[in-house]
């Protein structure tokens, strides 16, 4: 289903041809079956492949036990995942872009950071970010102590336990700089990993 941009209210999917599929109230099914709301005629797509359902004001993407999986931003989903503006959904060989015209304004200069320490996964703006082992240990430590100032001694003991006290300030500063380069929207003006002059560093996390 396509809509006039001036009349568009609900979120919608944009397919590779530019066609827009309105996500109205309730749920929208995607699959090979002609009964699907969005039909994809590909053998890589299951008859009932995926669904986008409404949950309050949110839209949630779910895989319906498809053979080849449903991918959100290049990552295969195993449970329902809330969609956000500009997310990419891959079903078979087709990539849709999710748009939410009613999205609440958010400061674009603050990156959306997710840290799953148990799985060893870090996402920035929903995209998986590859960190070195030391970068990950530093981020996990700061996340565990979110909004607390961690001194350089604290960081040295956590990140370089093998060196005891033989860790220099420049090593910590360089590691912080590299980590900022991967998690900050603007590393020169950090909003997440802050320097607290004379005390250390802290990770601002809601």
C-alpha positions as a printed NumPy array, in Angstrom:
array([[  0.   ,   0.   ,   0.   ],
       [  1.371,   3.42 ,  -0.92 ],
       [  0.467,   6.785,   0.565],
       [  0.809,  10.449,  -0.216],
       [  3.624,  11.901,   1.962],
       [  1.34 ,  14.728,   3.095],
       [ -1.248,  12.235,   4.368],
       [  1.184,   9.754,   5.897],
       [  0.685,   9.249,   9.641],
       [  1.607,   5.689,  10.57 ],
       [  5.079,   4.135,  10.298],
       [  5.842,   2.452,   6.992],
       [  8.339,   0.198,   5.225],
       [ 10.168,   1.341,   2.108],
       [ 11.196,  -1.453,  -0.243],
       [ 14.169,  -1.361,  -2.661],
       [ 11.969,   0.057,  -5.454],
       [ 10.953,   3.004,  -3.275],
       [  7.446,   1.705,  -2.746],
       [  6.021,   2.452,   0.703],
       [  4.028,  -0.099,   2.701],
       [  1.953,   1.484,   5.441],
       [  2.011,  -0.263,   8.83 ],
       [ -1.493,   0.339,  10.034],
       [ -3.053,  -0.553,  13.395],
       [ -2.677,  -4.199,  14.439],
       [ -0.107,  -6.324,  12.652],
       [  1.332,  -6.695,   9.172],
       [  2.555, -10.062,   7.901],
       [  5.366, -10.539,   5.413],
       [  5.874, -13.745,   3.445],
       [  5.572, -15.704,   0.232],
       [  1.91 , -16.594,   0.754],
       [ -0.541, -14.505,  -1.285],
       [ -2.506, -13.944,   1.936],
       [  0.427, -11.962,   3.421],
       [  0.028,  -8.21 ,   3.728],
       [  3.405,  -7.76 ,   2.037],
       [  4.122, -10.537,  -0.48 ],
       [  7.669, -11.452,  -1.515],
       [  7.814, -14.024,  -4.308],
       [ 11.159, -15.625,  -3.507],
       [ 12.056, -19.197,  -2.595],
       [ 14.276, -17.787,   0.177],
       [ 11.179, -16.405,   1.881],
       [  8.893, -18.651,   3.931],
       [  5.15 , -18.598,   3.348],
       [  4.662, -16.93 ,   6.736],
       [  8.052, -15.349,   7.308],
       [  7.776, -12.354,   9.639],
       [  5.332, -10.012,  11.283],
       [  5.395,  -6.403,  12.446],
       [  2.904,  -5.885,  15.243],
       [  1.756,  -2.832,  17.086],
       [  2.547,  -2.639,  20.795],
       [  1.149,   0.64 ,  22.056],
       [  2.957,   3.34 ,  20.058],
       [  5.769,   0.966,  19.147],
       [  6.207,  -1.436,  16.243],
       [  7.818,  -4.803,  17.   ],
       [  9.429,  -7.083,  14.421],
       [  9.021, -10.837,  14.936],
       [ 10.242, -13.84 ,  12.989],
       [  7.544, -16.481,  12.434],
       [  9.838, -19.504,  12.466],
       [ 11.139, -18.857,   8.965],
       [ 13.726, -21.146,   7.395],
       [ 16.248, -18.476,   6.451],
       [ 15.647, -16.035,   9.276],
       [ 14.701, -12.392,   9.642],
       [ 17.511,  -9.844,   9.981],
       [ 17.455,  -6.462,  11.672],
       [ 20.45 ,  -4.291,  10.777],
       [ 22.371,  -7.367,   9.541],
       [ 21.702,  -9.308,  12.768],
       [ 19.385, -12.321,  12.825],
       [ 16.636, -11.867,  15.389],
       [ 15.498, -14.635,  17.714],
       [ 12.979, -12.651,  19.751],
       [ 10.75 ,  -9.681,  19.014],
       [ 12.716,  -6.455,  18.481],
       [ 11.37 ,  -2.926,  18.702],
       [ 11.858,  -1.002,  15.482],
       [ 13.387,   2.451,  15.292],
       [ 13.459,   4.985,  12.499],
       [ 15.839,   4.01 ,   9.658],
       [ 16.223,   0.388,  10.812],
       [ 16.916,  -2.065,   7.991],
       [ 14.946,  -5.308,   7.79 ],
       [ 16.189,  -8.106,   5.539],
       [ 13.808, -10.874,   4.516],
       [ 15.202, -13.264,   1.942],
       [ 17.048, -11.04 ,  -0.524],
       [ 14.836,  -8.01 ,   0.055],
       [ 15.867,  -5.172,   2.375],
       [ 13.204,  -2.843,   3.723],
       [ 13.844,   0.441,   5.545],
       [ 11.57 ,   1.273,   8.467],
       [ 10.375,   4.869,   8.72 ],
       [  8.541,   6.471,  11.612],
       [  7.19 ,   9.92 ,  10.607],
       [  6.023,  10.608,  14.16 ],
       [  9.43 ,   9.998,  15.731],
       [ 10.069,  12.226,  18.708],
       [ 12.987,  14.593,  18.185],
       [ 16.221,  13.397,  19.715],
       [ 19.62 ,  15.029,  19.777],
       [ 21.347,  13.366,  16.828],
       [ 24.74 ,  14.089,  18.34 ],
       [ 24.223,  11.525,  21.132],
       [ 24.84 ,   7.974,  19.968],
       [ 22.494,   5.225,  21.151],
       [ 24.775,   2.811,  23.037],
       [ 23.903,  -0.775,  23.985],
       [ 26.343,  -2.97 ,  25.897],
       [ 25.595,  -6.674,  26.36 ],
       [ 28.53 ,  -7.702,  28.544],
       [ 27.424, -11.335,  28.885],
       [ 27.269, -11.799,  25.111],
       [ 30.253,  -9.588,  24.391],
       [ 28.206,  -7.461,  22.006],
       [ 28.245,  -3.674,  21.657],
       [ 25.839,  -1.758,  19.431],
       [ 25.96 ,   1.91 ,  18.513],
       [ 22.78 ,   3.21 ,  16.897],
       [ 21.652,  -0.413,  16.564],
       [ 24.775,  -1.403,  14.618],
       [ 27.235,  -3.934,  16.033],
       [ 30.614,  -2.324,  16.703],
       [ 33.829,  -4.345,  16.779],
       [ 36.025,  -3.512,  19.782],
       [ 39.459,  -4.78 ,  20.696],
       [ 39.615,  -6.892,  23.9  ],
       [ 41.005,  -3.963,  25.918],
       [ 38.411,  -1.554,  24.512],
       [ 35.649,  -3.967,  25.443],
       [ 36.95 ,  -4.48 ,  28.991],
       [ 37.147,  -0.711,  29.482],
       [ 33.639,  -0.14 ,  28.159],
       [ 32.165,  -3.011,  30.178],
       [ 33.851,  -1.662,  33.33 ],
       [ 32.537,   1.85 ,  32.763],
       [ 29.075,   0.477,  31.931],
       [ 29.041,  -1.546,  35.152],
       [ 29.791,   1.679,  37.01 ],
       [ 27.675,   3.915,  34.791],
       [ 27.54 ,   7.57 ,  35.809],
       [ 30.313,   7.015,  38.36 ],
       [ 33.776,   8.516,  38.014],
       [ 36.443,   5.831,  37.63 ],
       [ 40.001,   6.874,  38.37 ],
       [ 42.931,   5.944,  36.175],
       [ 44.061,   3.558,  38.913],
       [ 40.644,   1.832,  38.805],
       [ 40.877,   1.524,  35.035],
       [ 44.466,   0.307,  35.064],
       [ 43.654,  -2.431,  37.572],
       [ 40.633,  -3.579,  35.543],
       [ 42.045,  -3.374,  32.025],
       [ 45.7  ,  -4.287,  32.63 ],
       [ 45.674,  -6.639,  35.655],
       [ 48.764,  -8.374,  34.249],
       [ 50.839,  -5.203,  34.672],
       [ 49.859,  -4.394,  38.248],
       [ 50.827,  -0.754,  38.777],
       [ 53.052,  -0.435,  35.697],
       [ 50.447,   1.272,  33.527],
       [ 51.127,   4.756,  32.234],
       [ 48.635,   7.58 ,  31.814],
       [ 49.228,   7.747,  28.068],
       [ 48.137,   4.093,  27.695],
       [ 44.816,   4.847,  29.378],
       [ 44.357,   8.091,  27.452],
       [ 45.048,   6.371,  24.121],
       [ 42.605,   3.576,  24.936],
       [ 39.911,   6.085,  25.874],
       [ 40.561,   7.99 ,  22.643],
       [ 40.223,   4.829,  20.519],
       [ 37.027,   3.817,  22.312],
       [ 35.514,   7.263,  21.818],
       [ 36.261,   6.95 ,  18.119],
       [ 33.965,   3.917,  17.99 ],
       [ 31.065,   4.89 ,  20.284],
       [ 30.74 ,   8.666,  20.011],
       [ 28.827,  10.489,  17.266],
       [ 31.527,  13.181,  17.453],
       [ 34.654,  11.923,  19.261],
       [ 35.989,  15.495,  19.491],
       [ 32.918,  16.475,  21.531],
       [ 32.118,  13.373,  23.61 ],
       [ 28.668,  12.987,  25.149],
       [ 28.973,   9.44 ,  26.514],
       [ 32.535,   8.857,  27.704],
       [ 33.448,  11.98 ,  29.641],
       [ 36.711,  13.161,  31.161],
       [ 36.322,  14.441,  34.721],
       [ 39.386,  16.606,  35.052],
       [ 41.685,  15.533,  37.867],
       [ 39.513,  12.541,  38.776],
       [ 39.162,  10.162,  35.843],
       [ 36.445,   9.121,  33.408],
       [ 32.767,   8.251,  33.505],
       [ 30.251,   6.753,  31.113],
       [ 26.959,   8.621,  30.943],
       [ 24.253,   6.015,  30.518],
       [ 20.537,   6.206,  31.257]])
